[in-house]
Short mmCIF file of C-alpha atoms and ligand atoms in Angstrom, two decimals:
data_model
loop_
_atom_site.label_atom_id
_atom_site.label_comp_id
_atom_site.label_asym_id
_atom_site.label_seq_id
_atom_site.Cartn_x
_atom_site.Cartn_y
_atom_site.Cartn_z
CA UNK L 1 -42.29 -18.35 1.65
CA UNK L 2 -42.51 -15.83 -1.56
CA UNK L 3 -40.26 -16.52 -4.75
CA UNK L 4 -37.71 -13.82 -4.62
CA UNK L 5 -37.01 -14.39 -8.20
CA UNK L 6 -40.69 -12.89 -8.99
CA UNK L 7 -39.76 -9.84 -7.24
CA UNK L 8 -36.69 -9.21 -8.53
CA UNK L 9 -36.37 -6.34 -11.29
CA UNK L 10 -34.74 -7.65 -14.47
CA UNK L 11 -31.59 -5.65 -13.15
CA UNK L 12 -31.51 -7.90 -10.57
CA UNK L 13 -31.78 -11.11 -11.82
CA UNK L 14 -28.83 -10.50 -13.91
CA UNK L 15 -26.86 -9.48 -11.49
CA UNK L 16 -24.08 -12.48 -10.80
CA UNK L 17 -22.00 -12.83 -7.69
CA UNK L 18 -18.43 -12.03 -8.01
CA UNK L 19 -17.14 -16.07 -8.78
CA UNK L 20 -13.45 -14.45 -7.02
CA UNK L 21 -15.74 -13.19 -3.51
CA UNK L 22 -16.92 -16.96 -3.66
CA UNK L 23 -13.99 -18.59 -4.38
CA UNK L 24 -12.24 -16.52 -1.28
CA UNK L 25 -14.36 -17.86 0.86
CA UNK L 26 -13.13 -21.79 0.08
CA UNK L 27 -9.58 -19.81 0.45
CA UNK L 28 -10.10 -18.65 4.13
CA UNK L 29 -9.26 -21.75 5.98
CA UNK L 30 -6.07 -20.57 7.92
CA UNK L 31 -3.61 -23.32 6.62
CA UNK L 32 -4.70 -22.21 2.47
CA UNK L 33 -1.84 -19.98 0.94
CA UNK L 34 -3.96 -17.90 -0.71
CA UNK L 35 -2.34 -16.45 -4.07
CA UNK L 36 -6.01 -15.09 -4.79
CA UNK L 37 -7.10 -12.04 -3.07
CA UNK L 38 -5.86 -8.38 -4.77
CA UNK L 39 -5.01 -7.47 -0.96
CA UNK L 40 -2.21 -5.44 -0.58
CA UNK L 41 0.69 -6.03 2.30
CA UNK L 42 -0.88 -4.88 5.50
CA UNK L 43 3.20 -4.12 6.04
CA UNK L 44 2.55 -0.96 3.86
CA UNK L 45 -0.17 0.59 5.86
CA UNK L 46 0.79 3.41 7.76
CA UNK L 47 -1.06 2.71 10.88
CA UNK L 48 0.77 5.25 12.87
CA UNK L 49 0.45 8.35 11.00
CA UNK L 50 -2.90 7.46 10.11
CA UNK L 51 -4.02 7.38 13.81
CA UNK L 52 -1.59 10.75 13.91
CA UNK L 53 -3.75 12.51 11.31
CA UNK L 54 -7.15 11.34 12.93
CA UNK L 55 -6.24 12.67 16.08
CA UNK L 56 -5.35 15.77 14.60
CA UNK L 57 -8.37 15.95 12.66
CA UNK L 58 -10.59 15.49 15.67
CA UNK L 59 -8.92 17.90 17.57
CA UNK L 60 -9.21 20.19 15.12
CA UNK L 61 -12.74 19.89 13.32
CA UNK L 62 -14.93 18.47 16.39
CA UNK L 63 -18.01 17.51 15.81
CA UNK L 64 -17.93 18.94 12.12
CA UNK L 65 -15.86 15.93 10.57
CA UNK L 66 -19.08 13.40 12.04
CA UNK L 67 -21.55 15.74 9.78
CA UNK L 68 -23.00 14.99 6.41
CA UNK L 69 -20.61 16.59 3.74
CA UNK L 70 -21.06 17.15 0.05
CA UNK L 71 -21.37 14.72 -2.28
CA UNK L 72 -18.82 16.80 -4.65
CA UNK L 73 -16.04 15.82 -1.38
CA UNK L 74 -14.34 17.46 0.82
CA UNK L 75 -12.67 20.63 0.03
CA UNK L 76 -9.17 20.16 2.13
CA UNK L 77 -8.81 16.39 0.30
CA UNK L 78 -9.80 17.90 -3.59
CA UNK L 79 -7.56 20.98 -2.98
CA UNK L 80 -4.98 18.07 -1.49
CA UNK L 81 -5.31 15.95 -5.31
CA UNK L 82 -5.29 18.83 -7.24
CA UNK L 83 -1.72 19.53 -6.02
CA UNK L 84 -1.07 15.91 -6.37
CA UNK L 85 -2.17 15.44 -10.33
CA UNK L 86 -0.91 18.77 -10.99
CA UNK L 87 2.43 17.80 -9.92
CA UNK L 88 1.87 14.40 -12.24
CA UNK L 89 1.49 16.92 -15.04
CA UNK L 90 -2.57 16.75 -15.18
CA UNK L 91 -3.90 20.60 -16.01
CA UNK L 92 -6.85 20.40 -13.42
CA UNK L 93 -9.19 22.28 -10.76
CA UNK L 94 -11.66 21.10 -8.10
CA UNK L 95 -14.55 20.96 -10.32
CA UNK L 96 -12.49 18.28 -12.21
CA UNK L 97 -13.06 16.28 -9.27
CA UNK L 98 -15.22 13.85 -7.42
CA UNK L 99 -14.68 12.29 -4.21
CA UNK L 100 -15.82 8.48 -4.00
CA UNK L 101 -16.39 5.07 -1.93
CA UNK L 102 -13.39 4.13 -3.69
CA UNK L 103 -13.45 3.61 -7.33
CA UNK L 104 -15.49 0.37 -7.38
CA UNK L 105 -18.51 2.81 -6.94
CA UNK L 106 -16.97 5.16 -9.63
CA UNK L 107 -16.83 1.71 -12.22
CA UNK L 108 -21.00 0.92 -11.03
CA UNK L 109 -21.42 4.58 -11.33
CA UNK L 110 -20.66 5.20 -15.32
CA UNK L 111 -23.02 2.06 -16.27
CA UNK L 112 -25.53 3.81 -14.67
CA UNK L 113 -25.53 6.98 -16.23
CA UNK L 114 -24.21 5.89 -19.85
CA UNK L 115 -25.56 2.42 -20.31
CA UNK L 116 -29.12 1.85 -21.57
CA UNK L 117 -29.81 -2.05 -21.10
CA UNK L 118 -28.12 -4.05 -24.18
CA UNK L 119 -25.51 -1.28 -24.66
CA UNK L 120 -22.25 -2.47 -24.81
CA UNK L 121 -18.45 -1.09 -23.64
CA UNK L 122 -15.61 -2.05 -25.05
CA UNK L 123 -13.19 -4.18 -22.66
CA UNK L 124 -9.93 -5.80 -22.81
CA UNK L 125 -10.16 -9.66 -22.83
CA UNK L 126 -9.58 -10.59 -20.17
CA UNK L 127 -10.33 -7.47 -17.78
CA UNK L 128 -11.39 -6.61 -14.04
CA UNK L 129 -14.03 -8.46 -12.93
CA UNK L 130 -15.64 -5.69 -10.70
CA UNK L 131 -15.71 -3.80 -13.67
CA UNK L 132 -17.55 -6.38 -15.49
CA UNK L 133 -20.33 -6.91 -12.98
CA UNK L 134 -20.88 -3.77 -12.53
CA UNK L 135 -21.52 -3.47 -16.16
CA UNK L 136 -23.71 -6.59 -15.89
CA UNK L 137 -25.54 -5.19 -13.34
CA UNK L 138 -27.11 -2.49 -15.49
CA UNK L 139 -27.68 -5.21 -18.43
CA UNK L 140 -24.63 -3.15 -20.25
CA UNK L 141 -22.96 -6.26 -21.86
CA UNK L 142 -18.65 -6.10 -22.98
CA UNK L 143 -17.33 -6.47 -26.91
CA UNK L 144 -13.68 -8.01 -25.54
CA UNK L 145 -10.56 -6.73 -27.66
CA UNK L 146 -7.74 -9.55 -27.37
CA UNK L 147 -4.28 -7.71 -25.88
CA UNK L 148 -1.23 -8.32 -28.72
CA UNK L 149 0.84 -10.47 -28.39
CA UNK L 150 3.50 -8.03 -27.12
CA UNK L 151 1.64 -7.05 -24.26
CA UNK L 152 1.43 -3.71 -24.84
CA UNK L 153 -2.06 -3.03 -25.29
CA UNK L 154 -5.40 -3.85 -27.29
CA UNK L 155 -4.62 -5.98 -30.91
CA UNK L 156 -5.55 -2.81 -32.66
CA UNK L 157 -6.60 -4.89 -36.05
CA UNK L 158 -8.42 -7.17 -33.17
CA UNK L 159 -10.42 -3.79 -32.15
CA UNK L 160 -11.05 -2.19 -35.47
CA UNK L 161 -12.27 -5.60 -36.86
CA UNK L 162 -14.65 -6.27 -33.70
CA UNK L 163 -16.02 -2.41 -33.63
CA UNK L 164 -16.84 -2.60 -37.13
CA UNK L 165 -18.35 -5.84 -37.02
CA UNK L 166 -20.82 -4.75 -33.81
CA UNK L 167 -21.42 -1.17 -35.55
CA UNK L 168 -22.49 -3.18 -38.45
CA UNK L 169 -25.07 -5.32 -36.23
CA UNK L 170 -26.23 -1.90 -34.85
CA UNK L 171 -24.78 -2.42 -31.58
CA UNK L 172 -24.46 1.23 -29.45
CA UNK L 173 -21.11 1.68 -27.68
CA UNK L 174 -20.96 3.69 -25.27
CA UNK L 175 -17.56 3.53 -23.81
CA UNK L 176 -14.43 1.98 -23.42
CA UNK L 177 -12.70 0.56 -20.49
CA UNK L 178 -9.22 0.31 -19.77
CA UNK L 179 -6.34 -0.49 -17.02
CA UNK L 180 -3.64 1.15 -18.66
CA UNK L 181 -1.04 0.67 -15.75
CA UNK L 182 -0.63 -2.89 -14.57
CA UNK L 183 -3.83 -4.28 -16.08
CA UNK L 184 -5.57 -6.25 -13.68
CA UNK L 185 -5.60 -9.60 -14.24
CA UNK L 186 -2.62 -9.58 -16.59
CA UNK L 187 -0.28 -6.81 -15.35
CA UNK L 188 -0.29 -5.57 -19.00
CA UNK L 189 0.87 -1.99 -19.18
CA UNK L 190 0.65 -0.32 -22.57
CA UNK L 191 2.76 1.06 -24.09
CA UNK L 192 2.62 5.19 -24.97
CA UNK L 193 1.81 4.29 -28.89
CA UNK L 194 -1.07 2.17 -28.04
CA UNK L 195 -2.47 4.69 -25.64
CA UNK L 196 -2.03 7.57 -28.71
CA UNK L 197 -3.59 5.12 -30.79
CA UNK L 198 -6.77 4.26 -28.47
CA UNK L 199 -7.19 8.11 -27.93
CA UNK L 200 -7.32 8.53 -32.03
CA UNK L 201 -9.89 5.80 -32.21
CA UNK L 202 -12.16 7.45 -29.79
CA UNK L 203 -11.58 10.55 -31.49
CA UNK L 204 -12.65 8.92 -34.72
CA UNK L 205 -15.33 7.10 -33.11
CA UNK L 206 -16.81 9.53 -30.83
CA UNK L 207 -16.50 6.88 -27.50
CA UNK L 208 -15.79 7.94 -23.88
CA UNK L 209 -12.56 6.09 -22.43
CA UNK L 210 -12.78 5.19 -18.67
CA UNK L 211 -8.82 4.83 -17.44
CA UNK L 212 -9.66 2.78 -14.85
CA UNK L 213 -6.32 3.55 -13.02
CA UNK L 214 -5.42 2.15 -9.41
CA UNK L 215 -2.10 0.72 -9.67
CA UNK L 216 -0.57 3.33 -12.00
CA UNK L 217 1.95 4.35 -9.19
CA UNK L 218 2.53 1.13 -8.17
CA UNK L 219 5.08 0.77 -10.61
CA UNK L 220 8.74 -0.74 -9.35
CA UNK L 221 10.73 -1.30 -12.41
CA UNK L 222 10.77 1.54 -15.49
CA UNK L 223 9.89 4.24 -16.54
CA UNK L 224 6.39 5.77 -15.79
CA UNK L 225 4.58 6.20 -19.35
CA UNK L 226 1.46 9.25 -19.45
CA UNK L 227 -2.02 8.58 -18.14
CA UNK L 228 -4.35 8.69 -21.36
CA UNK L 229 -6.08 11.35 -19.28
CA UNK L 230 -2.49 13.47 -19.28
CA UNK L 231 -2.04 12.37 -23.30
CA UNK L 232 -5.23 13.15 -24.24
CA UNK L 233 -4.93 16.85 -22.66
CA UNK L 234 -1.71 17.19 -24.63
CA UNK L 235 -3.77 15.90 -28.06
CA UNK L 236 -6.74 17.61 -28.59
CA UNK L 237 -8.41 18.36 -25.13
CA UNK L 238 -11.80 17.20 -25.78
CA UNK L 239 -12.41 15.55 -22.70
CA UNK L 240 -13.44 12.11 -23.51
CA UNK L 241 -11.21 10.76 -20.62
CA UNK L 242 -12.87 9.42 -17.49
CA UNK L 243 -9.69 8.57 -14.93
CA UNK L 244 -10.57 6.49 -11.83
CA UNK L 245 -8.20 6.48 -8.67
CA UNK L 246 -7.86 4.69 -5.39
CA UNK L 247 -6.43 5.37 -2.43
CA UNK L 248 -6.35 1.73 -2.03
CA UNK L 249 -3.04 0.42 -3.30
CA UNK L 250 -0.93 3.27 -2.36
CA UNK L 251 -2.07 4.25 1.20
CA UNK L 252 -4.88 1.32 2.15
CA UNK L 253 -8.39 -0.01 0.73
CA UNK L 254 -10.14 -0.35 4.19
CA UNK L 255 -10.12 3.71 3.72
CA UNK L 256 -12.41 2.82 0.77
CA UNK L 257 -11.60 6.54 -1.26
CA UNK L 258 -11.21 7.56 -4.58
CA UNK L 259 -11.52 10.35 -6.72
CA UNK L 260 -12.67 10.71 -10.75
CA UNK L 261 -10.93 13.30 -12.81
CA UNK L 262 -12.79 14.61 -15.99
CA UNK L 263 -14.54 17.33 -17.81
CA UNK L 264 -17.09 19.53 -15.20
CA UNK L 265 -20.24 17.78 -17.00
CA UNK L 266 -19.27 14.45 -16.58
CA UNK L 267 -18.42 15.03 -12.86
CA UNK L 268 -21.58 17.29 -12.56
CA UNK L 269 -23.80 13.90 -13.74
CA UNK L 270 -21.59 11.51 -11.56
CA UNK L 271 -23.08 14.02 -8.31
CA UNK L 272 -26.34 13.07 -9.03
CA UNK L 273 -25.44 9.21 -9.59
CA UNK L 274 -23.49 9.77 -6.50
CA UNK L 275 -26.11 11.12 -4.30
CA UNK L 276 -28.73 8.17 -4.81
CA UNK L 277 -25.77 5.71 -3.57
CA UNK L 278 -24.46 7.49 -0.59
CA UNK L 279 -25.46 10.84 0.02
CA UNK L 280 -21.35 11.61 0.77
CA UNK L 281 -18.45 9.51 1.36
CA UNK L 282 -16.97 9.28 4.92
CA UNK L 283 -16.29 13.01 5.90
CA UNK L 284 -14.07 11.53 8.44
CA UNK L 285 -11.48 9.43 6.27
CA UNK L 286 -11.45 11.83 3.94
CA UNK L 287 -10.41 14.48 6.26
CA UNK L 288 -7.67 11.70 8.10
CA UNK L 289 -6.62 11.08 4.03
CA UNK L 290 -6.40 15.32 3.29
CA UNK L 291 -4.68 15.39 6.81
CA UNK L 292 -2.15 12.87 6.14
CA UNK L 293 -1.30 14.00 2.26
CA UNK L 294 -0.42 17.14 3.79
CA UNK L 295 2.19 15.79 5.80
CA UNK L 296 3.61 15.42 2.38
CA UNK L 297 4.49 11.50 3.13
CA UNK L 298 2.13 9.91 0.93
CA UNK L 299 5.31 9.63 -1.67
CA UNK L 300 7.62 8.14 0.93
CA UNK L 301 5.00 5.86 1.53
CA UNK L 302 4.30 4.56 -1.93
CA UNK L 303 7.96 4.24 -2.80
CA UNK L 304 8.14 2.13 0.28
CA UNK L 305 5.30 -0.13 -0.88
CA UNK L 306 6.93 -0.23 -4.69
CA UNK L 307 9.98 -1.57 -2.59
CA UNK L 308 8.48 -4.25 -0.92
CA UNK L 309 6.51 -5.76 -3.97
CA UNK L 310 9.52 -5.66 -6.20
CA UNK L 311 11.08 -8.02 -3.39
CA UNK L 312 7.93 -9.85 -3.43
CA UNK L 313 7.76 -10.15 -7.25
CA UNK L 314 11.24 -10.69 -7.66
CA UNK L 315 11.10 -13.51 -5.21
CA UNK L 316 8.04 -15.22 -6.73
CA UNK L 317 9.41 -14.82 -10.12
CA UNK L 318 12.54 -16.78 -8.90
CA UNK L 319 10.51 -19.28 -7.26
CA UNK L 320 8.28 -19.94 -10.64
CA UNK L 321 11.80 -20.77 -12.68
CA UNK L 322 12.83 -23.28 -10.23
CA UNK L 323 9.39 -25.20 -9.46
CA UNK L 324 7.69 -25.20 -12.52
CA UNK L 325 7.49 -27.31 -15.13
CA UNK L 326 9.52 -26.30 -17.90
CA UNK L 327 7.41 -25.98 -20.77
CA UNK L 328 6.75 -23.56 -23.78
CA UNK L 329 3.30 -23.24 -23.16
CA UNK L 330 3.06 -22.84 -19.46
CA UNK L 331 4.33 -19.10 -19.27
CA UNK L 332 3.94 -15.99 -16.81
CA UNK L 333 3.73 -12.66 -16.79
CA UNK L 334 6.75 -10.40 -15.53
CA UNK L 335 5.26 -7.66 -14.52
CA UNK L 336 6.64 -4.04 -13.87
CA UNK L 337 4.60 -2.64 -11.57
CA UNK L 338 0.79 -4.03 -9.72
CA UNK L 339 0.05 -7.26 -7.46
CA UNK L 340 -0.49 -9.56 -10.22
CA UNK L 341 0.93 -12.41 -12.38
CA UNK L 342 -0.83 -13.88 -14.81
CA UNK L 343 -0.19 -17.73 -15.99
CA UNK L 344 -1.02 -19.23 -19.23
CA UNK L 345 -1.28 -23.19 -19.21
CA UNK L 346 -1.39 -25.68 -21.60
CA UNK L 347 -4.65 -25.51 -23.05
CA UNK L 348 -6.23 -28.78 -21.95
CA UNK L 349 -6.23 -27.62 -18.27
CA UNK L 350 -9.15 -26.16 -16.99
CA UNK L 351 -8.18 -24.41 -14.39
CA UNK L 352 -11.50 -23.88 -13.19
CA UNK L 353 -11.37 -27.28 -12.62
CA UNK L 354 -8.09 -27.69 -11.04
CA UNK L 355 -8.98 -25.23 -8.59
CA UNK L 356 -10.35 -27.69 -6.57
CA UNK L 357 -7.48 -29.67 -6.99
CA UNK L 358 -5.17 -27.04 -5.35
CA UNK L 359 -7.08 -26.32 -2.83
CA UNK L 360 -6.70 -30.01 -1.47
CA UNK L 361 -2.85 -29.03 -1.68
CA UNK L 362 -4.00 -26.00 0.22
CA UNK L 363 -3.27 -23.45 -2.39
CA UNK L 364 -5.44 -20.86 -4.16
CA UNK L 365 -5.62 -18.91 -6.58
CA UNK L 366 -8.28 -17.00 -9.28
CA UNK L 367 -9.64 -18.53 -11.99
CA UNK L 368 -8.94 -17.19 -15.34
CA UNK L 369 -12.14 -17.36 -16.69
CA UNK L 370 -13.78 -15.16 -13.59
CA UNK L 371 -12.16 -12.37 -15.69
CA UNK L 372 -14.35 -12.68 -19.24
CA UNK L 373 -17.53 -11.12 -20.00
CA UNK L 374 -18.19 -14.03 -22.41
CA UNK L 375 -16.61 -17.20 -23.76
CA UNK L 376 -13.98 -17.59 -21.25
CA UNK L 377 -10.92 -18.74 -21.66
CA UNK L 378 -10.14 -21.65 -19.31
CA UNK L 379 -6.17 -22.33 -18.92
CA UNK L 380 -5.19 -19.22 -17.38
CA UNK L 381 -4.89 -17.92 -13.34
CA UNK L 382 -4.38 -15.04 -12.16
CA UNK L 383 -1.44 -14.79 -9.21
CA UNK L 384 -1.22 -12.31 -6.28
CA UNK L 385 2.38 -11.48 -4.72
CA UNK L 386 1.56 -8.28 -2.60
CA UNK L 387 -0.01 -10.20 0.21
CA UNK L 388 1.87 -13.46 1.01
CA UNK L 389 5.11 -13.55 3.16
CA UNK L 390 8.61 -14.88 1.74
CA UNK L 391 7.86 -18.07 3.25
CA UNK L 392 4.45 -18.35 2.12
CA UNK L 393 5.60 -17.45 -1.73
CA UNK L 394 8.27 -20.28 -1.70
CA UNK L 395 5.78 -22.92 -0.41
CA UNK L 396 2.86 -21.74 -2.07
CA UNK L 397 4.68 -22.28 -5.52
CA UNK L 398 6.05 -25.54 -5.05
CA UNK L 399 2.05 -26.58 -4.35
CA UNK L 400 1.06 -24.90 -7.24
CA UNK L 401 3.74 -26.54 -9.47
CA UNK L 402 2.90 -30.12 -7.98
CA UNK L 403 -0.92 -29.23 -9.27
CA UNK L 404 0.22 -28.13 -12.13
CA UNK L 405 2.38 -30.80 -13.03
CA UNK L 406 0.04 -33.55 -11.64
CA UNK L 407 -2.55 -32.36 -14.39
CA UNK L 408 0.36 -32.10 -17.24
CA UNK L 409 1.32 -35.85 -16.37
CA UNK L 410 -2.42 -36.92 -15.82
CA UNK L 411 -3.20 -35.71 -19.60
CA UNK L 412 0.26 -37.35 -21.31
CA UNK L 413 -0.33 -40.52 -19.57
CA UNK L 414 -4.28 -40.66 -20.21
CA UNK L 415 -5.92 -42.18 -22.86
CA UNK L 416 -5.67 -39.14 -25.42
CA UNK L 417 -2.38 -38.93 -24.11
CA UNK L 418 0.42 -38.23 -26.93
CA UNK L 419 -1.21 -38.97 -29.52
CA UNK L 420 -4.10 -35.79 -29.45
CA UNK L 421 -4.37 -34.18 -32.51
CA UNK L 422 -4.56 -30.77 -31.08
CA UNK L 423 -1.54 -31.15 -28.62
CA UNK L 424 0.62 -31.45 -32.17
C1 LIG D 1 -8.71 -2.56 -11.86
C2 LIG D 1 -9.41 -2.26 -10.59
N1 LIG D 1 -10.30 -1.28 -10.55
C3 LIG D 1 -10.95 -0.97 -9.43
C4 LIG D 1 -10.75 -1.68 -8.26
C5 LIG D 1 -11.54 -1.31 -7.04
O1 LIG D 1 -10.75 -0.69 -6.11
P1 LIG D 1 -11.27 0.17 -4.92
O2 LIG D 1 -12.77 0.16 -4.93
O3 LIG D 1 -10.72 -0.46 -3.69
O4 LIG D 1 -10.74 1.53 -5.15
C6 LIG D 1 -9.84 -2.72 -8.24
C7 LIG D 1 -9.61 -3.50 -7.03
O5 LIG D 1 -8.81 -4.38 -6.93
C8 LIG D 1 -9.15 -3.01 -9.44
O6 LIG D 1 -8.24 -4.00 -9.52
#
């Protein structure tokens, strides 16, 4: 049989699995609670006007909605999310727009138009790990800024330090990537002086930001805070935000649309990325999607969804303060908005390592170090609490505290025990 490896481009051969797609599969056997997955509730769907607006859309378009369509998107859907962002206070027109497979393909799209191969974007640590391997994919590689301590954004001093250290070894940036709303893993949201403050340091710098944005409306407690792509309008208008959106969170992913937002040039080259990929996305969902918004339900459906997640979170969050250890360095995330919460251990668990553990308990969850370009950081996980029912949460936590705790007890009564120098 031929070496594939001796075929493969360089491109290739760099390209690494996603370590969450493989650790799903361990988490499919049907007794697992799986914390693991980003899947929303399959409760939120809205099966039945979805099958309502397909019918309609059949009836109405015929044959025409089983054609080929543009690879700009469909007309009824762009003039359907121009209403939409307007209405979120975004000044925009079609030509601002781009329909996509979702935005996974908008996140391997801008890697292949910006990044030559050793060119680097700038990335929270840690960050989305789709995002990263599409970056990987194109040999871009990611200088990781640290998020402060307050959660509220990039360590500012982290990023000035880091960009002037990698401008200095003649490193090109190219862009920088950010979750503003609901980071995922780490459900960080930042706050609206650390989004002026990233938008002057592009300015200054000349950089591209991609607001990578899916869960921004899938906020359940506070206030909504402006979109760097609504801030930047209000600052100086150049243009140098890229905003990615999903239908995925807020109506459902199996849809697999999105849409970009940004200046007409930028769209213009994300066509011809576009048309290499996929010719067009799905004439058909997009016309059940343009259908359905026009209902004018899509808001009744994502408050709905908010709803049930800030049961969901509220429940887990209960759960974690009465099963787990009580420690000062085993903490958690309390997110306002997204699917995620993000734990930080005691830092001689691995919890790459434990993962195996838990899954004999028959309990999953992702990895924290699946979500660093480079030198990972190992005592962290990343927690789901969209997809598992009431039941499952309560259960699914008391495993993950007996793990937890069985590793805690394992190091104090082990050899290095107490007396560690670095546990002082
Ligand atoms: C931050 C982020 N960006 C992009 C995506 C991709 O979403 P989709 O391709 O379903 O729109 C996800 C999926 O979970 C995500 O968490």
């Amino acid at each position: 049989m031929q070496d594939l490896s001796v075929y493969l481009s360089a491109n290739a051969r760099t390209m690494k699995k996603s370590v969450i797609r493989e650790l799903l599969k361990l988490t499919n056997q049907p007794d697992i609670i799986s914390f693991a997955g980003g899947l929303p509730a399959p409760e939120t769907f809205p099966v039945e006007e979805l099958r309502e607006a397909t019918d309609r859309v059949f009836r109405q378009y015929g044959d025409k909605i089983l054609q080929y369509g543009t690879t700009e998107g469909d007309n009824d859907l762009k003039a359907q999310l121009v209403a939409y962002e307007t209405a979120q206070g975004l000044s925009l027109g079609p030509q601002n727009l781009l329909i996509t497979s979702a935005s996974q393909q908008a996140l391997d799209m801008l890697p292949k138009l910006f990044l030559d191969p050793g060119d680097y974007v700038i990335a929270g640590r840690p960050t989305y790990v789709g995002a990263i391997q599409a970056i990987q994919s194109y040999q871009g590689r990611v200088l990781g800024i640290p998020f402060s301590s307050a959660n509220d954004g990039f360590d500012m001093v982290e990023l000035e330090k880091r960009y002037a250290r990698a401008v200095g070894q003649k490193k090109r940036i190219k862009y920088i990537y950010v979750i503003p709303d609901f980071q995922n893993p780490s459900g960080i949201c930042w706050s609206l002086e650390k989004r002026r403050a990233l938008i002057e340091f592009a300015y200054r710098e000349n950089l591209f930001i991609v607001e990578d944005a899916p869960y921004r409306e899938i906020r359940f407690l506070g206030e909504p805070i402006d979109s760097l792509y609504k801030l930047e309008q209000q600052m100086q208008n150049r243009g140098i935000v890229i905003n990615l959106k999903t239908f995925s969170k807020i109506l459902a992913p199996g849809t697999r649309i999105g849409w970009v937002i940004a200046r007409e040039d930028v769209i213009q080259k994300m066509v011809v990325a576009k048309q290499a990929m996929d010719l067009c996305t799905s004439v058909l969902t997009q016309k059940m999607i343009a259908e359905f918004m026009a209902t004018g339900k899509l808001k009744s459906i994502i408050a709905r969804t908010c709803g049930i997640y800030r049961e969901k979170r509220n429940f887990m969050l209960e759960k974690f303060e009465t099963y787990m250890p009580k420690r000062f360095d085993l903490t958690w995330t309390k997110p306002e908005g997204g699917l995620f919460l993000w734990l930080s251990l005691p830092h001689y668990i691995d919890t790459d390592k434990m993962f195996y553990k838990a899954i004999e308990k028959k309990v999953a969850y992702v990895v924290g170090s699946a979500f660093y370009f480079d030198d990972p950081e190992t005592n962290s996980m990343r927690i789901n609490f969209s997809y598992s029912s009431f039941e499952q949460i309560e259960e699914g936590v008391k495993r993950l505290a007996d793990t937890i705790r069985e590793e805690i007890e394992a190091h104090e009564s082990g050899p290095r025990g107490q007396t560690a120098p670095e546990d002082i």
